[in-house]
Amino acid sequence: MSGDQARLPVAIVGGLHADARRAAVEEILRTVPGSVALHHDLTSAVDSAVHRTVRDADGLLGSGNAPLVNDCACCALREDLVPELLRLAEAGRHRLAVVELWDSVEPQGMAPVIAAAGAPLALTGVATAVDPALVLPYLSNSDDLADAGLAAAPTDQRTVADTFARQLEYPTVIALVEGSLCGEDGEVADETDHALLAQLTPGARKIRVAGGALGAALLAGFDVAAAAARVHPACALLPQECDEHGASTFVWRRERPFHPQRLYTALEDLTCAAARSRGRFWLADRPDTLLSWDAAGGALCVESAGPWLAALPDAAWEMVPAERRLAASVDWHPEHGDRCQYLTFISPGLDRDGLSALLDSCLLTDDEYTAGRDRWRQLPHAFDDLLDPVT
């Protein structure tokens, strides 16, 4: 085959809620003629292999096992995924290949793998399937994936909450699957559940699986570079202020840096104040380092995301992605450049006033601020254990 005939569209459907994910995939197979689903079950990795199945609307087409790579089931998935997709493309019988990810596998980890393969594969859509009634319970679940039997590798230290949050925030499509469609008799999503999901995923299309439009949405195209920029701490497309049906998004933006010790002391209260919070910030004792804030389920991850653009020499700017330069230029400060505090908190029952007061109290005071950067660097290095752990 050649030209368009040789091109195999590939869509990813993921999600920790396995019943919702399966319902979404079954709907695609039913409504898109010639579609096929490829799934790697990492549950069987205890037997030193990952079980692979290929099916269409009529049932199972084939199965096999992919051996573990360095005792890592997720690594085995990466090694086996593209060859299997290429085999499906070569067969020339399919209009769409749906990669149904296993529970805790994040779309952001697999999308670049497929996109990098190039022709004849074409990544055309990424979706996470969700039952809106389960969004808050999942975001509140602080269990380690390993304890829940969902770890994708021996070194997997993720939690249910932070994994679910990233699964929501990366794709351009959210497939809505109510409990009855999942074969469950659980709670029915209410207005607060839907409002919370909408605020967590402002840039994604929400498509009810029962409506039959999911397959077409996943053939529309997907930009891997844009998706990566959308979730990168330096230029993330963060949610806007909102208060609807009992779910709230609070956006806190300031210019001056945090006092490291006061912020460190407040971390527990700030982390537990919302179901989900994320953003970027800077510390007075580390003025050149862009720090990422990523919290869900009562657990916080603070990491260095490299230097602020203002800390780079002019010659280095050409090596910075255009998306980041654009994001920095929007609120460029005459003194601090792109250095800023930009944090968002999303939750039902959010205490905006309390959060704002607590965050403001962690900033440098007027006297501390006017003392200048040499004095700032002498402040207590309270985040050293988090940012520079001894290994």
mmCIF file of C-alpha atoms in Angstrom, residues 87-388:
data_model
loop_
_atom_site.group_PDB
_atom_site.id
_atom_site.type_symbol
_atom_site.label_atom_id
_atom_site.label_comp_id
_atom_site.label_asym_id
_atom_site.label_seq_id
_atom_site.Cartn_x
_atom_site.Cartn_y
_atom_site.Cartn_z
ATOM 1 C CA ARG A 87 1.888 -5.149 12.155
ATOM 2 C CA LEU A 88 -1.730 -3.944 12.216
ATOM 3 C CA ALA A 89 -0.883 -1.192 9.727
ATOM 4 C CA GLU A 90 0.809 -3.642 7.383
ATOM 5 C CA ALA A 91 -2.265 -5.860 7.414
ATOM 6 C CA GLY A 92 -4.184 -2.935 5.887
ATOM 7 C CA ARG A 93 -7.565 -4.059 7.224
ATOM 8 C CA HIS A 94 -8.207 -1.428 9.885
ATOM 9 C CA ARG A 95 -9.525 2.109 9.841
ATOM 10 C CA LEU A 96 -8.487 2.928 13.414
ATOM 11 C CA ALA A 97 -6.263 1.296 16.035
ATOM 12 C CA VAL A 98 -7.249 2.039 19.621
ATOM 13 C CA VAL A 99 -4.491 1.614 22.197
ATOM 14 C CA GLU A 100 -6.304 0.814 25.421
ATOM 15 C CA LEU A 101 -3.805 1.581 28.153
ATOM 16 C CA TRP A 102 -3.676 -0.439 31.339
ATOM 17 C CA ASP A 103 -5.023 1.230 34.491
ATOM 18 C CA SER A 104 -2.055 3.267 35.758
ATOM 19 C CA VAL A 105 -0.227 3.843 32.458
ATOM 20 C CA GLU A 106 -0.306 7.557 31.665
ATOM 21 C CA PRO A 107 -1.126 8.738 28.131
ATOM 22 C CA GLN A 108 1.721 11.238 28.297
ATOM 23 C CA GLY A 109 4.207 8.378 28.475
ATOM 24 C CA MET A 110 2.852 6.536 25.423
ATOM 25 C CA ALA A 111 1.791 9.321 23.049
ATOM 26 C CA PRO A 112 5.367 10.411 22.168
ATOM 27 C CA VAL A 113 6.349 6.774 21.571
ATOM 28 C CA ILE A 114 3.640 6.362 18.948
ATOM 29 C CA ALA A 115 4.176 9.787 17.398
ATOM 30 C CA ALA A 116 7.924 9.199 17.080
ATOM 31 C CA ALA A 117 7.332 6.031 15.059
ATOM 32 C CA GLY A 118 6.101 8.101 12.129
ATOM 33 C CA ALA A 119 4.518 6.652 8.990
ATOM 34 C CA PRO A 120 2.530 4.564 8.546
ATOM 35 C CA LEU A 121 1.256 5.317 12.078
ATOM 36 C CA ALA A 122 -0.490 8.612 12.808
ATOM 37 C CA LEU A 123 -1.501 9.524 16.355
ATOM 38 C CA THR A 124 -4.898 11.177 15.909
ATOM 39 C CA GLY A 125 -6.376 11.372 19.407
ATOM 40 C CA VAL A 126 -5.820 10.887 23.128
ATOM 41 C CA ALA A 127 -8.658 10.397 25.618
ATOM 42 C CA THR A 128 -9.090 9.515 29.264
ATOM 43 C CA ALA A 129 -12.307 7.722 30.200
ATOM 44 C CA VAL A 130 -13.927 8.914 33.411
ATOM 45 C CA ASP A 131 -17.002 8.311 35.511
ATOM 46 C CA PRO A 132 -17.594 11.855 36.858
ATOM 47 C CA ALA A 133 -18.950 10.468 40.132
ATOM 48 C CA LEU A 134 -15.519 8.975 40.860
ATOM 49 C CA VAL A 135 -13.362 12.041 40.148
ATOM 50 C CA LEU A 136 -13.267 13.334 43.728
ATOM 51 C CA PRO A 137 -12.772 9.878 45.325
ATOM 52 C CA TYR A 138 -9.863 9.173 42.990
ATOM 53 C CA LEU A 139 -8.295 12.603 43.545
ATOM 54 C CA SER A 140 -8.578 12.018 47.294
ATOM 55 C CA ASN A 141 -6.964 8.582 47.206
ATOM 56 C CA SER A 142 -3.464 8.869 48.658
ATOM 57 C CA ASP A 143 -2.682 5.128 48.361
ATOM 58 C CA ASP A 144 0.526 4.187 46.597
ATOM 59 C CA LEU A 145 -0.052 2.420 43.284
ATOM 60 C CA ALA A 146 2.081 -0.439 44.561
ATOM 61 C CA ASP A 147 -0.242 -0.959 47.551
ATOM 62 C CA ALA A 148 -3.253 -0.896 45.210
ATOM 63 C CA GLY A 149 -1.677 -3.480 42.881
ATOM 64 C CA LEU A 150 -1.376 -0.892 40.108
ATOM 65 C CA ALA A 151 2.358 -0.189 39.948
ATOM 66 C CA ALA A 152 3.750 -0.294 36.412
ATOM 67 C CA ALA A 153 7.348 -0.948 37.480
ATOM 68 C CA PRO A 154 9.240 -2.040 40.602
ATOM 69 C CA THR A 155 10.399 1.549 41.144
ATOM 70 C CA ASP A 156 6.924 3.067 40.644
ATOM 71 C CA GLN A 157 6.368 5.480 43.547
ATOM 72 C CA ARG A 158 3.274 7.235 42.226
ATOM 73 C CA THR A 159 -0.011 7.466 44.107
ATOM 74 C CA VAL A 160 -3.527 6.856 42.835
ATOM 75 C CA ALA A 161 -4.372 10.559 43.147
ATOM 76 C CA ASP A 162 -1.399 12.073 41.317
ATOM 77 C CA THR A 163 -1.591 9.461 38.543
ATOM 78 C CA PHE A 164 -5.289 10.124 38.016
ATOM 79 C CA ALA A 165 -4.712 13.897 37.967
ATOM 80 C CA ARG A 166 -2.131 13.613 35.187
ATOM 81 C CA GLN A 167 -4.366 11.246 33.228
ATOM 82 C CA LEU A 168 -7.040 13.951 33.298
ATOM 83 C CA GLU A 169 -4.848 16.912 32.400
ATOM 84 C CA TYR A 170 -2.905 15.613 29.377
ATOM 85 C CA PRO A 171 -5.524 14.488 26.810
ATOM 86 C CA THR A 172 -7.663 16.680 24.578
ATOM 87 C CA VAL A 173 -10.730 14.459 25.040
ATOM 88 C CA ILE A 174 -12.466 13.325 28.230
ATOM 89 C CA ALA A 175 -14.812 10.398 27.614
ATOM 90 C CA LEU A 176 -17.695 10.624 30.089
ATOM 91 C CA VAL A 177 -18.983 7.241 31.196
ATOM 92 C CA GLU A 178 -21.748 7.239 33.792
ATOM 93 C CA GLY A 179 -21.848 4.409 36.342
ATOM 94 C CA SER A 180 -24.678 2.524 34.641
ATOM 95 C CA LEU A 181 -22.659 2.258 31.434
ATOM 96 C CA CYS A 182 -19.839 0.687 33.426
ATOM 97 C CA GLY A 183 -22.119 -2.071 34.659
ATOM 98 C CA GLU A 184 -22.122 -0.571 38.138
ATOM 99 C CA ASP A 185 -24.823 0.448 40.572
ATOM 100 C CA GLY A 186 -22.708 3.188 42.134
ATOM 101 C CA GLU A 187 -23.522 6.826 42.744
ATOM 102 C CA VAL A 188 -24.792 8.964 39.905
ATOM 103 C CA ALA A 189 -22.699 12.046 39.182
ATOM 104 C CA ASP A 190 -24.241 15.312 40.329
ATOM 105 C CA GLU A 191 -23.677 18.921 39.259
ATOM 106 C CA THR A 192 -20.714 19.308 41.619
ATOM 107 C CA ASP A 193 -18.992 16.270 40.101
ATOM 108 C CA HIS A 194 -19.392 17.619 36.577
ATOM 109 C CA ALA A 195 -18.304 21.129 37.603
ATOM 110 C CA LEU A 196 -15.191 19.741 39.301
ATOM 111 C CA LEU A 197 -14.250 17.726 36.223
ATOM 112 C CA ALA A 198 -14.811 20.738 33.955
ATOM 113 C CA GLN A 199 -12.518 22.905 36.076
ATOM 114 C CA LEU A 200 -9.809 20.240 36.197
ATOM 115 C CA THR A 201 -9.851 19.819 32.397
ATOM 116 C CA PRO A 202 -10.721 23.237 30.919
ATOM 117 C CA GLY A 203 -9.102 22.658 27.535
ATOM 118 C CA ALA A 204 -10.467 19.190 26.827
ATOM 119 C CA ARG A 205 -13.627 18.228 24.951
ATOM 120 C CA LYS A 206 -16.132 16.383 27.140
ATOM 121 C CA ILE A 207 -17.886 13.679 25.138
ATOM 122 C CA ARG A 208 -20.526 11.337 26.519
ATOM 123 C CA VAL A 209 -19.648 7.849 25.372
ATOM 124 C CA ALA A 210 -23.280 6.863 24.828
ATOM 125 C CA GLY A 211 -23.668 9.589 22.208
ATOM 126 C CA GLY A 212 -21.546 7.815 19.592
ATOM 127 C CA ALA A 213 -19.266 10.813 18.867
ATOM 128 C CA LEU A 214 -16.147 9.566 20.633
ATOM 129 C CA GLY A 215 -14.663 7.733 17.649
ATOM 130 C CA ALA A 216 -14.863 10.770 15.370
ATOM 131 C CA ALA A 217 -13.276 12.979 18.043
ATOM 132 C CA LEU A 218 -10.314 10.631 18.284
ATOM 133 C CA LEU A 219 -9.701 10.875 14.543
ATOM 134 C CA ALA A 220 -9.414 14.670 14.601
ATOM 135 C CA GLY A 221 -5.652 14.861 15.249
ATOM 136 C CA PHE A 222 -3.297 15.276 18.187
ATOM 137 C CA ASP A 223 -0.269 17.551 18.614
ATOM 138 C CA VAL A 224 2.257 15.896 20.930
ATOM 139 C CA ALA A 225 4.457 18.993 21.282
ATOM 140 C CA ALA A 226 1.479 21.188 22.172
ATOM 141 C CA ALA A 227 0.253 18.618 24.686
ATOM 142 C CA ALA A 228 3.660 18.504 26.375
ATOM 143 C CA ALA A 229 3.768 22.297 26.598
ATOM 144 C CA ARG A 230 0.245 22.371 28.000
ATOM 145 C CA VAL A 231 1.284 20.390 31.092
ATOM 146 C CA HIS A 232 4.886 21.575 31.481
ATOM 147 C CA PRO A 233 5.348 23.567 34.721
ATOM 148 C CA ALA A 234 6.970 26.502 32.909
ATOM 149 C CA CYS A 235 4.108 27.137 30.502
ATOM 150 C CA ALA A 236 1.212 24.988 31.679
ATOM 151 C CA LEU A 237 -2.259 26.021 30.636
ATOM 152 C CA LEU A 238 -3.623 26.370 34.155
ATOM 153 C CA PRO A 239 -7.348 26.611 34.981
ATOM 154 C CA GLN A 240 -8.988 30.002 35.450
ATOM 155 C CA GLU A 241 -10.952 31.349 38.426
ATOM 156 C CA CYS A 242 -14.308 29.621 38.739
ATOM 157 C CA ASP A 243 -17.032 28.931 41.287
ATOM 158 C CA GLU A 244 -19.842 26.728 40.042
ATOM 159 C CA HIS A 245 -22.177 24.195 41.637
ATOM 160 C CA GLY A 246 -20.064 23.959 44.784
ATOM 161 C CA ALA A 247 -16.751 23.356 42.997
ATOM 162 C CA SER A 248 -14.191 26.162 42.966
ATOM 163 C CA THR A 249 -10.927 27.083 41.296
ATOM 164 C CA PHE A 250 -8.764 29.642 43.084
ATOM 165 C CA VAL A 251 -5.892 31.230 41.148
ATOM 166 C CA TRP A 252 -3.181 32.899 43.242
ATOM 167 C CA ARG A 253 -0.607 35.086 41.463
ATOM 168 C CA ARG A 254 2.058 37.278 43.022
ATOM 169 C CA GLU A 255 5.423 38.719 41.982
ATOM 170 C CA ARG A 256 7.704 38.681 45.009
ATOM 171 C CA PRO A 257 9.392 35.449 46.155
ATOM 172 C CA PHE A 258 8.478 33.121 48.994
ATOM 173 C CA HIS A 259 10.368 33.076 52.268
ATOM 174 C CA PRO A 260 11.574 29.444 52.173
ATOM 175 C CA GLN A 261 11.084 28.663 55.860
ATOM 176 C CA ARG A 262 7.604 30.159 56.139
ATOM 177 C CA LEU A 263 6.441 28.362 52.993
ATOM 178 C CA TYR A 264 7.908 25.074 54.173
ATOM 179 C CA THR A 265 6.067 25.396 57.478
ATOM 180 C CA ALA A 266 2.781 25.965 55.631
ATOM 181 C CA LEU A 267 3.148 23.077 53.153
ATOM 182 C CA GLU A 268 0.893 20.617 54.954
ATOM 183 C CA ASP A 269 -1.975 23.083 55.283
ATOM 184 C CA LEU A 270 -1.611 24.197 51.670
ATOM 185 C CA THR A 271 -1.431 20.642 50.337
ATOM 186 C CA CYS A 272 -4.576 19.552 52.160
ATOM 187 C CA ALA A 273 -6.549 22.690 51.267
ATOM 188 C CA ALA A 274 -7.703 21.383 47.858
ATOM 189 C CA ALA A 275 -8.329 18.158 45.999
ATOM 190 C CA ARG A 276 -5.878 19.307 43.332
ATOM 191 C CA SER A 277 -3.326 22.102 43.183
ATOM 192 C CA ARG A 278 -0.509 22.810 40.750
ATOM 193 C CA GLY A 279 1.572 25.586 39.281
ATOM 194 C CA ARG A 280 4.993 27.219 39.419
ATOM 195 C CA PHE A 281 6.717 29.315 42.056
ATOM 196 C CA TRP A 282 10.043 30.739 43.223
ATOM 197 C CA LEU A 283 11.951 30.872 46.487
ATOM 198 C CA ALA A 284 14.044 33.816 47.646
ATOM 199 C CA ASP A 285 17.073 31.615 48.377
ATOM 200 C CA ARG A 286 16.855 30.005 44.890
ATOM 201 C CA PRO A 287 15.916 32.986 42.703
ATOM 202 C CA ASP A 288 17.079 31.420 39.432
ATOM 203 C CA THR A 289 15.215 28.106 39.807
ATOM 204 C CA LEU A 290 11.709 27.561 38.465
ATOM 205 C CA LEU A 291 9.944 25.223 40.890
ATOM 206 C CA SER A 292 6.896 23.121 40.087
ATOM 207 C CA TRP A 293 4.036 22.528 42.521
ATOM 208 C CA ASP A 294 2.030 19.335 42.004
ATOM 209 C CA ALA A 295 -0.388 18.159 44.718
ATOM 210 C CA ALA A 296 -3.238 15.641 44.842
ATOM 211 C CA GLY A 297 -4.621 13.312 47.474
ATOM 212 C CA GLY A 298 -2.945 15.208 50.296
ATOM 213 C CA ALA A 299 0.542 14.603 48.858
ATOM 214 C CA LEU A 300 2.792 17.277 47.351
ATOM 215 C CA CYS A 301 5.620 16.982 44.861
ATOM 216 C CA VAL A 302 7.972 19.964 44.579
ATOM 217 C CA GLU A 303 10.625 19.736 41.873
ATOM 218 C CA SER A 304 13.039 21.916 39.965
ATOM 219 C CA ALA A 305 11.882 22.549 36.397
ATOM 220 C CA GLY A 306 15.128 24.190 35.374
ATOM 221 C CA PRO A 307 15.999 27.895 35.272
ATOM 222 C CA TRP A 308 13.645 30.793 34.760
ATOM 223 C CA LEU A 309 14.134 32.363 31.346
ATOM 224 C CA ALA A 310 15.250 35.566 33.029
ATOM 225 C CA ALA A 311 18.169 33.627 34.522
ATOM 226 C CA LEU A 312 19.424 32.462 31.115
ATOM 227 C CA PRO A 313 21.898 34.332 28.895
ATOM 228 C CA ASP A 314 20.336 35.793 25.774
ATOM 229 C CA ALA A 315 22.141 33.287 23.565
ATOM 230 C CA ALA A 316 20.339 30.392 25.287
ATOM 231 C CA TRP A 317 16.873 31.655 24.452
ATOM 232 C CA GLU A 318 17.029 30.225 20.936
ATOM 233 C CA MET A 319 17.148 26.749 22.455
ATOM 234 C CA VAL A 320 13.947 27.329 24.454
ATOM 235 C CA PRO A 321 10.653 26.144 22.886
ATOM 236 C CA ALA A 322 8.527 28.926 21.412
ATOM 237 C CA GLU A 323 5.603 27.979 23.663
ATOM 238 C CA ARG A 324 7.641 28.757 26.737
ATOM 239 C CA ARG A 325 8.960 32.055 25.399
ATOM 240 C CA LEU A 326 5.416 33.097 24.590
ATOM 241 C CA ALA A 327 4.131 32.125 28.041
ATOM 242 C CA ALA A 328 6.948 34.090 29.690
ATOM 243 C CA SER A 329 6.322 37.198 27.612
ATOM 244 C CA VAL A 330 2.684 37.512 28.676
ATOM 245 C CA ASP A 331 3.492 38.636 32.228
ATOM 246 C CA TRP A 332 7.114 39.715 31.955
ATOM 247 C CA HIS A 333 8.128 41.771 34.999
ATOM 248 C CA PRO A 334 10.626 44.624 34.493
ATOM 249 C CA GLU A 335 12.747 43.425 37.412
ATOM 250 C CA HIS A 336 11.997 39.725 37.866
ATOM 251 C CA GLY A 337 11.319 38.723 34.255
ATOM 252 C CA ASP A 338 9.219 35.555 34.145
ATOM 253 C CA ARG A 339 9.772 34.754 37.823
ATOM 254 C CA CYS A 340 6.366 34.608 39.491
ATOM 255 C CA GLN A 341 4.066 32.789 41.872
ATOM 256 C CA TYR A 342 1.304 31.104 39.887
ATOM 257 C CA LEU A 343 -0.639 28.441 41.793
ATOM 258 C CA THR A 344 -4.134 27.060 41.230
ATOM 259 C CA PHE A 345 -6.281 25.205 43.772
ATOM 260 C CA ILE A 346 -9.351 23.201 42.731
ATOM 261 C CA SER A 347 -11.826 21.594 45.114
ATOM 262 C CA PRO A 348 -15.376 21.548 46.405
ATOM 263 C CA GLY A 349 -15.746 23.764 49.461
ATOM 264 C CA LEU A 350 -12.569 25.743 48.813
ATOM 265 C CA ASP A 351 -11.629 28.430 51.366
ATOM 266 C CA ARG A 352 -10.353 31.140 49.030
ATOM 267 C CA ASP A 353 -9.827 33.788 51.711
ATOM 268 C CA GLY A 354 -7.981 31.417 54.016
ATOM 269 C CA LEU A 355 -5.764 30.165 51.207
ATOM 270 C CA SER A 356 -4.934 33.660 50.009
ATOM 271 C CA ALA A 357 -4.046 34.830 53.523
ATOM 272 C CA LEU A 358 -1.847 31.798 54.181
ATOM 273 C CA LEU A 359 0.002 32.112 50.876
ATOM 274 C CA ASP A 360 0.489 35.864 51.306
ATOM 275 C CA SER A 361 1.959 35.278 54.758
ATOM 276 C CA CYS A 362 4.661 33.096 53.179
ATOM 277 C CA LEU A 363 5.971 35.859 50.900
ATOM 278 C CA LEU A 364 8.901 38.076 51.806
ATOM 279 C CA THR A 365 7.903 41.031 53.934
ATOM 280 C CA ASP A 366 8.611 44.553 52.685
ATOM 281 C CA ASP A 367 11.814 44.731 54.752
ATOM 282 C CA GLU A 368 12.994 41.298 53.593
ATOM 283 C CA TYR A 369 12.207 42.123 49.987
ATOM 284 C CA THR A 370 14.063 45.438 49.938
ATOM 285 C CA ALA A 371 17.133 43.827 51.555
ATOM 286 C CA GLY A 372 18.021 42.430 48.114
ATOM 287 C CA ARG A 373 19.100 39.127 46.613
ATOM 288 C CA ASP A 374 22.357 38.780 48.487
ATOM 289 C CA ARG A 375 20.384 38.723 51.731
ATOM 290 C CA TRP A 376 17.734 36.458 50.244
ATOM 291 C CA ARG A 377 20.339 33.789 49.522
ATOM 292 C CA GLN A 378 21.238 33.779 53.223
ATOM 293 C CA LEU A 379 17.720 32.818 54.310
ATOM 294 C CA PRO A 380 17.177 29.289 55.728
ATOM 295 C CA HIS A 381 17.430 26.713 52.943
ATOM 296 C CA ALA A 382 14.316 24.893 54.104
ATOM 297 C CA PHE A 383 13.694 23.054 50.818
ATOM 298 C CA ASP A 384 17.119 21.469 50.479
ATOM 299 C CA ASP A 385 15.901 18.050 51.629
ATOM 300 C CA LEU A 386 13.111 18.100 49.017
ATOM 301 C CA LEU A 387 15.103 19.521 46.115
ATOM 302 C CA ASP A 388 18.571 18.165 46.827
#
